[in-house]
Short mmCIF file of C-alpha atoms and ligand atoms in Angstrom, two decimals:
data_model
loop_
_atom_site.label_atom_id
_atom_site.label_comp_id
_atom_site.label_asym_id
_atom_site.label_seq_id
_atom_site.Cartn_x
_atom_site.Cartn_y
_atom_site.Cartn_z
CA MET Q 1 0.00 0.00 0.00
CA ASN Q 2 1.57 3.29 -1.09
CA LEU Q 3 -0.06 5.97 1.01
CA ASN Q 4 1.41 9.42 1.38
CA GLN Q 5 1.77 10.93 4.85
CA THR Q 6 -1.66 12.62 4.85
CA GLU Q 7 -3.33 9.45 3.63
CA GLN Q 8 -1.56 7.38 6.30
CA GLN Q 9 -2.84 9.82 8.94
CA GLN Q 10 -6.34 9.45 7.52
CA LEU Q 11 -6.08 5.66 7.72
CA ASP Q 12 -4.78 5.89 11.31
CA LEU Q 13 -7.80 8.01 12.22
CA ILE Q 14 -10.21 5.54 10.59
CA THR Q 15 -8.49 2.64 12.38
CA ARG Q 16 -8.98 4.38 15.73
CA LYS Q 17 -12.63 5.04 14.87
CA VAL Q 18 -13.21 1.37 13.99
CA GLU Q 19 -11.56 0.31 17.26
CA ALA Q 20 -13.83 2.71 19.17
CA GLY Q 21 -16.94 1.54 17.27
CA GLU Q 22 -17.48 4.97 15.71
CA ARG Q 23 -19.21 5.69 12.41
CA ILE Q 24 -17.14 6.03 9.22
CA THR Q 25 -18.15 8.95 7.00
CA PHE Q 26 -18.92 8.94 3.26
CA ASP Q 27 -15.55 10.57 2.44
CA GLU Q 28 -13.68 8.10 4.63
CA GLY Q 29 -15.56 5.25 2.92
CA VAL Q 30 -14.53 6.47 -0.54
CA PHE Q 31 -10.94 6.79 0.70
CA LEU Q 32 -10.99 3.20 2.01
CA ASP Q 33 -12.48 1.94 -1.26
CA GLU Q 34 -10.04 3.80 -3.53
CA LYS Q 35 -6.78 3.75 -1.60
CA VAL Q 36 -6.56 1.07 1.03
CA ASP Q 37 -5.30 -2.46 0.40
CA ILE Q 38 -7.47 -5.53 0.87
CA LEU Q 39 -5.65 -6.97 3.90
CA THR Q 40 -6.01 -3.73 5.86
CA LEU Q 41 -9.68 -3.51 4.90
CA GLY Q 42 -10.15 -7.15 5.86
CA ALA Q 43 -8.53 -6.66 9.27
CA LEU Q 44 -10.74 -3.65 10.04
CA ALA Q 45 -13.87 -5.48 8.89
CA ASN Q 46 -12.97 -8.65 10.77
CA GLN Q 47 -12.62 -6.69 13.98
CA ILE Q 48 -16.19 -5.41 13.60
CA ARG Q 49 -17.48 -8.82 12.51
CA GLU Q 50 -16.03 -10.53 15.59
CA ARG Q 51 -17.30 -7.78 17.88
CA LYS Q 52 -20.82 -8.24 16.53
CA ASN Q 53 -21.01 -11.97 15.90
CA GLY Q 54 -18.08 -13.55 17.72
CA ASN Q 55 -16.82 -16.66 16.02
CA PHE Q 56 -20.24 -17.74 14.75
CA ALA Q 57 -21.02 -18.20 11.05
CA PHE Q 58 -24.69 -18.55 10.21
CA TYR Q 59 -26.51 -20.46 7.50
CA ASN Q 60 -30.07 -21.55 6.91
CA THR Q 61 -31.87 -24.42 5.24
CA ASN Q 62 -33.79 -22.81 2.44
CA ILE Q 63 -35.25 -23.31 -0.99
CA HIS Q 64 -35.91 -20.84 -3.83
CA LEU Q 65 -39.04 -20.35 -5.87
CA ASN Q 66 -39.05 -18.05 -8.89
CA PRO Q 67 -42.71 -18.43 -9.86
CA THR Q 68 -42.31 -16.82 -13.29
CA ASN Q 69 -39.41 -15.45 -15.32
CA VAL Q 70 -41.70 -13.51 -17.68
CA CYS Q 71 -41.06 -9.83 -17.04
CA VAL Q 72 -42.27 -6.50 -18.43
CA TYR Q 73 -38.95 -4.87 -17.55
CA ARG Q 74 -35.62 -5.31 -19.29
CA CYS Q 75 -32.91 -4.64 -16.73
CA LYS Q 76 -29.64 -4.76 -18.68
CA PHE Q 77 -27.93 -6.97 -16.09
CA CYS Q 78 -30.64 -9.62 -16.00
CA ALA Q 79 -30.25 -13.00 -17.76
CA PHE Q 80 -33.22 -14.51 -15.94
CA ARG Q 81 -36.13 -12.60 -17.53
CA ALA Q 82 -38.01 -13.78 -20.62
CA ASP Q 83 -40.40 -12.07 -23.04
CA LEU Q 84 -44.08 -13.02 -22.88
CA LYS Q 85 -43.88 -15.17 -26.01
CA SER Q 86 -40.36 -16.48 -25.50
CA PRO Q 87 -39.91 -20.28 -25.44
CA ARG Q 88 -37.75 -19.70 -22.34
CA GLY Q 89 -40.70 -18.17 -20.48
CA TYR Q 90 -42.36 -20.24 -17.74
CA THR Q 91 -45.04 -19.72 -15.11
CA PHE Q 92 -45.72 -21.99 -12.14
CA THR Q 93 -49.17 -23.49 -11.59
CA ASP Q 94 -50.55 -23.99 -8.07
CA ASP Q 95 -49.62 -27.67 -8.27
CA MET Q 96 -46.05 -26.84 -9.21
CA ILE Q 97 -45.86 -24.48 -6.24
CA ARG Q 98 -47.24 -27.17 -3.92
CA GLU Q 99 -44.67 -29.64 -5.24
CA ARG Q 100 -41.85 -27.17 -4.47
CA VAL Q 101 -43.25 -26.61 -0.99
CA GLN Q 102 -43.47 -30.36 -0.41
CA GLU Q 103 -39.81 -30.58 -1.36
CA ALA Q 104 -39.10 -27.84 1.19
CA ARG Q 105 -40.95 -29.86 3.84
CA THR Q 106 -39.15 -33.14 3.10
CA THR Q 107 -35.75 -31.50 3.11
CA GLY Q 108 -36.53 -29.67 6.37
CA ALA Q 109 -36.26 -26.17 4.90
CA THR Q 110 -37.23 -23.37 7.29
CA GLU Q 111 -37.42 -20.66 4.63
CA ILE Q 112 -38.65 -20.22 1.07
CA HIS Q 113 -37.15 -17.33 -0.90
CA VAL Q 114 -39.60 -16.08 -3.54
CA VAL Q 115 -38.79 -13.53 -6.25
CA GLY Q 116 -39.59 -13.45 -9.93
CA GLY Q 117 -40.53 -11.45 -13.00
CA LEU Q 118 -43.40 -8.99 -13.42
CA HIS Q 119 -45.62 -10.96 -15.75
CA HIS Q 120 -47.50 -8.90 -18.36
CA GLN Q 121 -50.76 -10.79 -17.84
CA LYS Q 122 -50.77 -11.83 -14.19
CA LYS Q 123 -52.83 -9.69 -11.86
CA PHE Q 124 -52.10 -8.94 -8.21
CA ASP Q 125 -54.32 -11.85 -7.11
CA TRP Q 126 -52.05 -14.30 -8.89
CA TYR Q 127 -49.04 -13.12 -6.86
CA LEU Q 128 -51.12 -13.09 -3.67
CA ASN Q 129 -52.16 -16.64 -4.44
CA VAL Q 130 -48.51 -17.76 -4.71
CA VAL Q 131 -47.99 -16.73 -1.08
CA ARG Q 132 -51.33 -18.17 0.03
CA VAL Q 133 -50.69 -21.57 -1.57
CA ILE Q 134 -47.26 -21.83 0.09
CA HIS Q 135 -48.65 -20.81 3.46
CA GLU Q 136 -51.59 -23.21 3.34
CA GLU Q 137 -49.39 -26.10 2.29
CA TYR Q 138 -46.71 -25.59 4.99
CA PRO Q 139 -47.64 -22.90 7.54
CA GLU Q 140 -44.38 -23.20 9.55
CA LEU Q 141 -42.30 -22.29 6.49
CA HIS Q 142 -41.05 -18.69 6.61
CA ILE Q 143 -42.02 -16.91 3.39
CA LYS Q 144 -39.43 -14.30 2.41
CA ALA Q 145 -40.92 -12.85 -0.72
CA TRP Q 146 -41.02 -10.00 -3.25
CA THR Q 147 -38.65 -7.08 -3.67
CA PRO Q 148 -39.80 -3.44 -3.68
CA VAL Q 149 -39.75 -3.66 -7.48
CA GLU Q 150 -42.55 -6.22 -7.28
CA ILE Q 151 -44.43 -4.46 -4.46
CA ASN Q 152 -44.24 -1.25 -6.47
CA TRP Q 153 -45.64 -3.06 -9.53
CA PHE Q 154 -48.51 -4.53 -7.48
CA SER Q 155 -49.28 -1.04 -6.18
CA PHE Q 156 -49.28 0.28 -9.76
CA MET Q 157 -51.56 -2.55 -10.99
CA THR Q 158 -54.06 -2.27 -8.14
CA LYS Q 159 -53.82 1.53 -7.81
CA LYS Q 160 -53.56 0.94 -4.05
CA PRO Q 161 -50.88 2.23 -1.70
CA THR Q 162 -47.82 0.17 -0.84
CA ARG Q 163 -49.09 -0.29 2.70
CA TRP Q 164 -52.28 -1.96 1.46
CA VAL Q 165 -50.30 -4.28 -0.82
CA LEU Q 166 -48.03 -5.31 2.03
CA GLU Q 167 -50.96 -5.87 4.39
CA GLN Q 168 -52.66 -8.14 1.84
CA MET Q 169 -49.45 -10.10 1.42
CA MET Q 170 -48.97 -10.41 5.19
CA GLU Q 171 -52.52 -11.67 5.57
CA ALA Q 172 -51.77 -14.31 2.92
CA GLY Q 173 -48.63 -15.46 4.78
CA LEU Q 174 -45.71 -13.17 3.91
CA SER Q 175 -43.19 -13.13 6.77
CA SER Q 176 -40.31 -10.94 5.54
CA MET Q 177 -38.79 -9.38 2.42
CA PRO Q 178 -35.58 -10.20 0.55
CA GLY Q 179 -33.03 -7.56 -0.35
CA GLY Q 180 -33.22 -7.51 -4.14
CA GLY Q 181 -34.03 -4.71 -6.55
CA ALA Q 182 -31.55 -2.36 -4.86
CA GLU Q 183 -28.86 -2.66 -7.58
CA ILE Q 184 -27.08 0.75 -7.31
CA PHE Q 185 -29.24 3.53 -5.90
CA HIS Q 186 -27.31 6.42 -7.43
CA PRO Q 187 -29.16 7.64 -10.55
CA GLU Q 188 -25.89 8.04 -12.53
CA VAL Q 189 -25.66 4.24 -12.58
CA ARG Q 190 -29.27 3.15 -12.00
CA GLU Q 191 -30.37 4.92 -15.17
CA GLN Q 192 -27.81 2.95 -17.20
CA ILE Q 193 -28.73 -0.50 -15.90
CA CYS Q 194 -32.44 -0.46 -15.04
CA GLU Q 195 -33.92 2.91 -15.87
CA HIS Q 196 -37.54 1.76 -16.00
CA LYS Q 197 -38.02 -0.07 -12.75
CA ALA Q 198 -38.69 1.32 -9.26
CA ASP Q 199 -36.16 4.05 -8.41
CA ALA Q 200 -34.19 4.39 -5.19
CA GLU Q 201 -36.88 6.50 -3.50
CA SER Q 202 -39.54 3.84 -4.16
CA TRP Q 203 -37.21 1.09 -2.97
CA PHE Q 204 -36.71 2.90 0.34
CA GLU Q 205 -40.39 3.78 0.68
CA VAL Q 206 -41.37 0.11 0.45
CA HIS Q 207 -38.81 -1.00 3.05
CA HIS Q 208 -39.81 1.88 5.30
CA GLU Q 209 -43.44 0.84 5.09
CA ALA Q 210 -42.57 -2.83 5.60
CA HIS Q 211 -40.54 -2.02 8.72
CA ASN Q 212 -43.41 0.12 10.06
CA LEU Q 213 -45.68 -2.89 9.65
CA GLY Q 214 -43.25 -5.02 11.66
CA LEU Q 215 -41.74 -6.93 8.74
CA ARG Q 216 -37.98 -7.45 8.74
CA SER Q 217 -36.13 -7.20 5.45
CA ASN Q 218 -32.72 -7.50 3.80
CA ALA Q 219 -30.76 -5.23 1.49
CA THR Q 220 -28.36 -5.84 -1.39
CA ILE Q 221 -25.97 -4.06 -3.75
CA LEU Q 222 -25.23 -5.22 -7.29
CA TYR Q 223 -21.55 -4.37 -7.86
CA GLY Q 224 -18.82 -4.97 -10.39
CA HIS Q 225 -20.22 -3.20 -13.47
CA TYR Q 226 -20.37 0.54 -14.27
CA GLU Q 227 -20.32 1.81 -10.68
CA GLN Q 228 -17.42 3.61 -9.00
CA ALA Q 229 -16.33 3.86 -5.35
CA LYS Q 230 -18.53 6.92 -4.74
CA HIS Q 231 -21.63 5.04 -5.95
CA ARG Q 232 -20.91 2.01 -3.76
CA ILE Q 233 -20.33 4.13 -0.66
CA ASP Q 234 -23.37 6.31 -1.39
CA HIS Q 235 -25.43 3.11 -1.59
CA LEU Q 236 -24.22 1.96 1.83
CA CYS Q 237 -24.75 5.39 3.42
CA ARG Q 238 -28.36 5.54 2.17
CA LEU Q 239 -29.09 2.12 3.71
CA ARG Q 240 -27.47 3.10 6.98
CA GLU Q 241 -29.74 6.14 7.16
CA LEU Q 242 -32.98 4.15 6.91
CA GLN Q 243 -31.61 1.58 9.35
CA ASP Q 244 -30.99 4.39 11.87
CA GLU Q 245 -34.65 5.25 11.58
CA THR Q 246 -36.34 1.83 11.59
CA GLY Q 247 -33.82 -0.85 12.61
CA GLY Q 248 -35.76 -3.21 10.31
CA PHE Q 249 -32.91 -4.51 8.13
CA GLN Q 250 -31.42 -7.82 9.19
CA THR Q 251 -28.65 -8.55 6.78
CA PHE Q 252 -26.80 -6.98 3.88
CA ILE Q 253 -25.87 -9.04 0.83
CA PRO Q 254 -23.35 -7.79 -1.73
CA LEU Q 255 -24.20 -9.36 -5.11
CA ALA Q 256 -21.36 -9.72 -7.64
CA PHE Q 257 -22.43 -8.99 -11.21
CA HIS Q 258 -22.51 -12.09 -13.45
CA PRO Q 259 -22.29 -10.91 -17.08
CA GLU Q 260 -23.10 -14.02 -19.14
CA ASN Q 261 -26.30 -13.85 -21.24
CA THR Q 262 -26.97 -10.26 -20.13
CA GLY Q 263 -27.05 -6.96 -22.00
CA MET Q 264 -23.75 -6.09 -20.29
CA SER Q 265 -21.78 -9.15 -21.33
CA GLU Q 266 -18.79 -6.99 -22.38
CA ILE Q 267 -17.96 -6.55 -18.67
CA HIS Q 268 -15.67 -9.02 -16.88
CA LYS Q 269 -16.97 -10.67 -13.74
CA PRO Q 270 -15.55 -8.97 -10.61
CA SER Q 271 -12.35 -10.54 -9.26
CA GLY Q 272 -12.10 -12.39 -5.95
CA LEU Q 273 -10.29 -9.36 -4.51
CA MET Q 274 -13.12 -7.06 -5.54
CA ASP Q 275 -15.62 -9.46 -3.93
CA LEU Q 276 -13.71 -9.41 -0.64
CA LYS Q 277 -13.28 -5.64 -0.80
CA VAL Q 278 -17.03 -5.03 -1.14
CA ILE Q 279 -17.76 -7.45 1.73
CA ALA Q 280 -15.21 -5.66 3.94
CA LEU Q 281 -16.40 -2.15 3.02
CA SER Q 282 -19.99 -3.19 3.70
CA ARG Q 283 -19.06 -4.45 7.15
CA ILE Q 284 -17.10 -1.25 7.91
CA MET Q 285 -19.75 1.19 6.67
CA LEU Q 286 -22.94 -0.56 7.84
CA ASP Q 287 -22.31 -0.18 11.55
CA ASN Q 288 -26.01 -0.58 12.32
CA PHE Q 289 -26.53 -3.85 10.41
CA ASP Q 290 -26.07 -7.01 12.48
CA HIS Q 291 -25.16 -9.31 9.61
CA ILE Q 292 -23.25 -9.36 6.31
CA LYS Q 293 -23.95 -12.28 4.03
CA ALA Q 294 -21.41 -13.90 1.70
CA TYR Q 295 -23.83 -15.42 -0.81
CA TRP Q 296 -21.87 -18.51 -1.85
CA ILE Q 297 -24.03 -19.04 -4.96
CA MET Q 298 -22.56 -16.02 -6.66
CA LEU Q 299 -19.21 -15.70 -4.88
CA GLY Q 300 -18.30 -19.35 -5.26
CA GLU Q 301 -17.63 -21.52 -2.21
CA LYS Q 302 -13.93 -20.60 -1.90
CA THR Q 303 -14.43 -16.83 -1.89
CA ALA Q 304 -17.48 -17.13 0.38
CA GLN Q 305 -15.42 -19.15 2.83
CA THR Q 306 -12.61 -16.57 2.76
CA ALA Q 307 -15.17 -13.78 3.20
CA LEU Q 308 -15.88 -15.16 6.68
CA SER Q 309 -12.56 -13.51 7.68
CA PHE Q 310 -13.25 -10.29 5.74
CA GLY Q 311 -16.42 -9.14 7.47
CA ALA Q 312 -19.07 -11.71 6.56
CA ASP Q 313 -20.77 -13.82 9.24
CA ASP Q 314 -23.37 -15.63 7.12
CA LEU Q 315 -23.25 -17.90 4.03
CA ASP Q 316 -26.98 -17.81 3.17
CA GLY Q 317 -28.07 -21.43 3.00
CA THR Q 318 -28.53 -24.66 1.17
CA VAL Q 319 -30.27 -22.65 -1.63
CA VAL Q 320 -31.91 -25.35 -3.69
CA HIS Q 321 -33.30 -24.32 -7.13
CA GLU Q 322 -31.47 -21.02 -7.65
CA LEU Q 323 -32.02 -19.62 -11.17
CA ILE Q 324 -31.06 -15.93 -11.36
CA TYR Q 325 -27.28 -16.46 -11.12
CA HIS Q 326 -27.21 -19.74 -12.95
CA ASP Q 327 -29.00 -18.14 -15.93
CA ALA Q 328 -26.24 -15.49 -15.81
CA GLY Q 329 -23.45 -18.06 -15.96
CA ALA Q 330 -22.77 -18.96 -12.30
CA LYS Q 331 -20.79 -22.20 -12.16
CA THR Q 332 -21.54 -22.91 -8.50
CA PRO Q 333 -23.53 -26.06 -7.58
CA GLU Q 334 -27.35 -26.00 -7.63
CA GLY Q 335 -27.39 -26.41 -3.86
CA LEU Q 336 -25.14 -27.33 -0.92
CA THR Q 337 -25.87 -29.85 1.79
CA VAL Q 338 -25.72 -28.91 5.45
CA GLU Q 339 -22.59 -31.09 5.75
CA GLN Q 340 -20.90 -29.11 2.96
CA LEU Q 341 -21.83 -25.80 4.62
CA HIS Q 342 -20.46 -27.06 7.94
CA ARG Q 343 -17.22 -28.08 6.30
CA LEU Q 344 -16.78 -24.67 4.64
CA ILE Q 345 -17.41 -22.90 7.94
CA ASN Q 346 -15.29 -25.21 10.10
CA GLU Q 347 -12.36 -24.97 7.68
CA ALA Q 348 -12.58 -21.18 8.04
CA GLY Q 349 -12.16 -21.58 11.80
CA ARG Q 350 -15.71 -20.46 12.57
CA ILE Q 351 -18.56 -22.16 14.42
CA PRO Q 352 -21.52 -23.11 12.19
CA VAL Q 353 -24.94 -22.12 13.53
CA GLU Q 354 -28.16 -22.92 11.73
CA ARG Q 355 -30.53 -19.95 11.95
CA ASP Q 356 -34.00 -19.20 10.74
CA THR Q 357 -34.73 -16.14 8.61
CA LEU Q 358 -35.02 -13.98 11.75
CA TYR Q 359 -31.64 -15.19 13.07
CA ARG Q 360 -33.06 -17.44 15.75
CA HIS Q 361 -31.23 -20.67 16.45
CA ILE Q 362 -32.71 -23.78 14.79
CA VAL Q 363 -32.75 -27.01 16.75
CA ARG Q 364 -32.83 -29.85 14.27
CA GLU Q 365 -33.21 -33.60 14.06
CA GLY Q 366 -33.08 -34.55 10.39
CA ALA Q 367 -35.96 -32.87 8.59
CA ASP Q 368 -37.69 -32.03 11.92
CA TRP Q 369 -36.83 -28.66 13.37
CA SER Q 370 -37.93 -26.12 15.94
CA VAL Q 371 -36.92 -22.60 16.82
CA GLY Q 372 -34.55 -22.49 19.79
CA GLU Q 373 -33.20 -19.75 22.00
CA PRO Q 374 -32.01 -16.48 20.43
CA ILE Q 375 -28.36 -16.60 19.41
CA LEU Q 376 -26.46 -14.55 21.95
CA THR Q 377 -23.83 -12.45 20.27
CA SER Q 378 -23.01 -8.87 21.13
CA ALA Q 379 -25.24 -7.86 18.23
CA ALA Q 380 -28.20 -9.96 19.33
CA SER Q 381 -31.14 -7.72 19.99
O1 LIG J 1 -32.19 -7.56 -7.58
C1 LIG J 1 -29.98 -10.17 -11.22
C2 LIG J 1 -29.53 -9.57 -8.80
C3 LIG J 1 -31.21 -9.77 -7.29
C4 LIG J 1 -27.95 -10.59 -11.86
O2 LIG J 1 -32.50 -11.24 0.74
C5 LIG J 1 -27.93 -10.30 -10.51
O3 LIG J 1 -31.55 -13.06 1.42
C6 LIG J 1 -25.67 -10.62 -10.45
O4 LIG J 1 -32.49 -10.28 -4.11
N1 LIG J 1 -25.62 -10.89 -11.77
C7 LIG J 1 -32.24 -10.75 -6.77
N2 LIG J 1 -26.80 -10.31 -9.79
C8 LIG J 1 -31.64 -11.70 -5.76
C9 LIG J 1 -31.82 -11.25 -4.35
C10 LIG J 1 -31.27 -12.02 -3.20
C11 LIG J 1 -30.32 -13.00 -3.41
C12 LIG J 1 -29.85 -13.71 -2.31
C13 LIG J 1 -30.32 -13.48 -1.04
C14 LIG J 1 -31.27 -12.48 -0.85
C15 LIG J 1 -31.81 -12.24 0.52
C16 LIG J 1 -31.74 -11.74 -1.93
O5 LIG J 1 -30.30 -10.51 -8.09
C17 LIG J 1 -31.63 -8.66 -8.21
C18 LIG J 1 -30.31 -8.26 -8.83
O6 LIG J 1 -29.63 -7.37 -8.01
N3 LIG J 1 -29.19 -10.02 -10.14
N4 LIG J 1 -29.24 -10.52 -12.28
C19 LIG J 1 -26.74 -10.89 -12.52
N5 LIG J 1 -26.67 -11.14 -13.81
FE1 LIG J 2 -37.42 -8.20 -14.48
FE2 LIG J 2 -36.25 -8.37 -12.09
FE3 LIG J 2 -34.94 -9.18 -14.29
FE4 LIG J 2 -35.38 -6.57 -13.89
S1 LIG J 2 -34.09 -7.93 -12.57
S2 LIG J 2 -35.72 -7.70 -15.82
S3 LIG J 2 -37.35 -6.60 -12.89
S4 LIG J 2 -36.78 -10.11 -13.47
#
């Protein structure tokens, strides 16, 4: 690391702030992103990670359901979507949903992760029914569904406020919201990659409303394309602001851009170093988020495992039936077993803990499970 004297002083100040648990500013974040080497970033982030979550590394037993890939939007980074008449397009029937839920039950999944396209011809009731069918089939299963992009679309279709849409979904069985649709909030980048879909203000409005209704949610960033340091740090600062207000975010998930089969295929996939840098910066900047997730599906198992020493404390889960990254060229397996997750975590010198979506300890015997005591880390609230 070649820092001049002023820069070294700035790094020393940031190091003291991290040690004291103080907030890092936007300018300091951009400085860390642009100037500071990965090992220094990793050490700072690891300090925070261990203060918040000790030596634990969390995972969950989950399954994905993308009920349709047909989508009215055309986000440039998306390889998953299909046109209405495309032979690639598919839409789940109720029976197909029930079959997926049965699979979740037999494998002992505690969570189903549901996101998909905005189908040209499906009304709000169809989406509501997806949640209802899952809930009726397996009421104990936690339904983490729909991004603000979808909620915003439902609100547009029904001409009802976001709050009404969320209340209907909660009544049908929705338990929390995933972090997608965030991409990069800054309009300089957002307009290049997904100009038509819900903007940053709408994304925040939906999460704000969800938190007010008592729903917990996640947040993401899509990095490794046209964005620069200032856009990444701006993204993190905006999330930190809402979290100060509501405390409703549970975990932050950096998502590495996968270029294959997308409208941005000229871009190279981010390097392992870039992946670790974004994990570390997220941990350093998001002082009010309890958890940072290294999503092994898109990082690959090796980088995800390494990320457990660079700020991450969670690997997501078994993730059966993932499509969004695999359509975009991810070479990771279609799912990991609990044994494989344990091995990755143990090898990293961490203690594996199975959690539910709300970060409560899962007590398990094969496919039978129950929610145990809260996990006591310094961050546990
Ligand atoms: O919003 C789409 C991203 C997101 C690509 O909350 C891509 O636990 C990389 O929200 N390359 C949806 N990323 C996925 C998502 C998610 C994933 C894992 C865990 C959680 C959680 C949420 O996937 C989209 C977009 O940012 N995405 N295409 C691509 N080619
Ligand atoms: Fe549609 Fe979502 Fe893909 Fe955008 S990212 S095209 S909204 S499926």
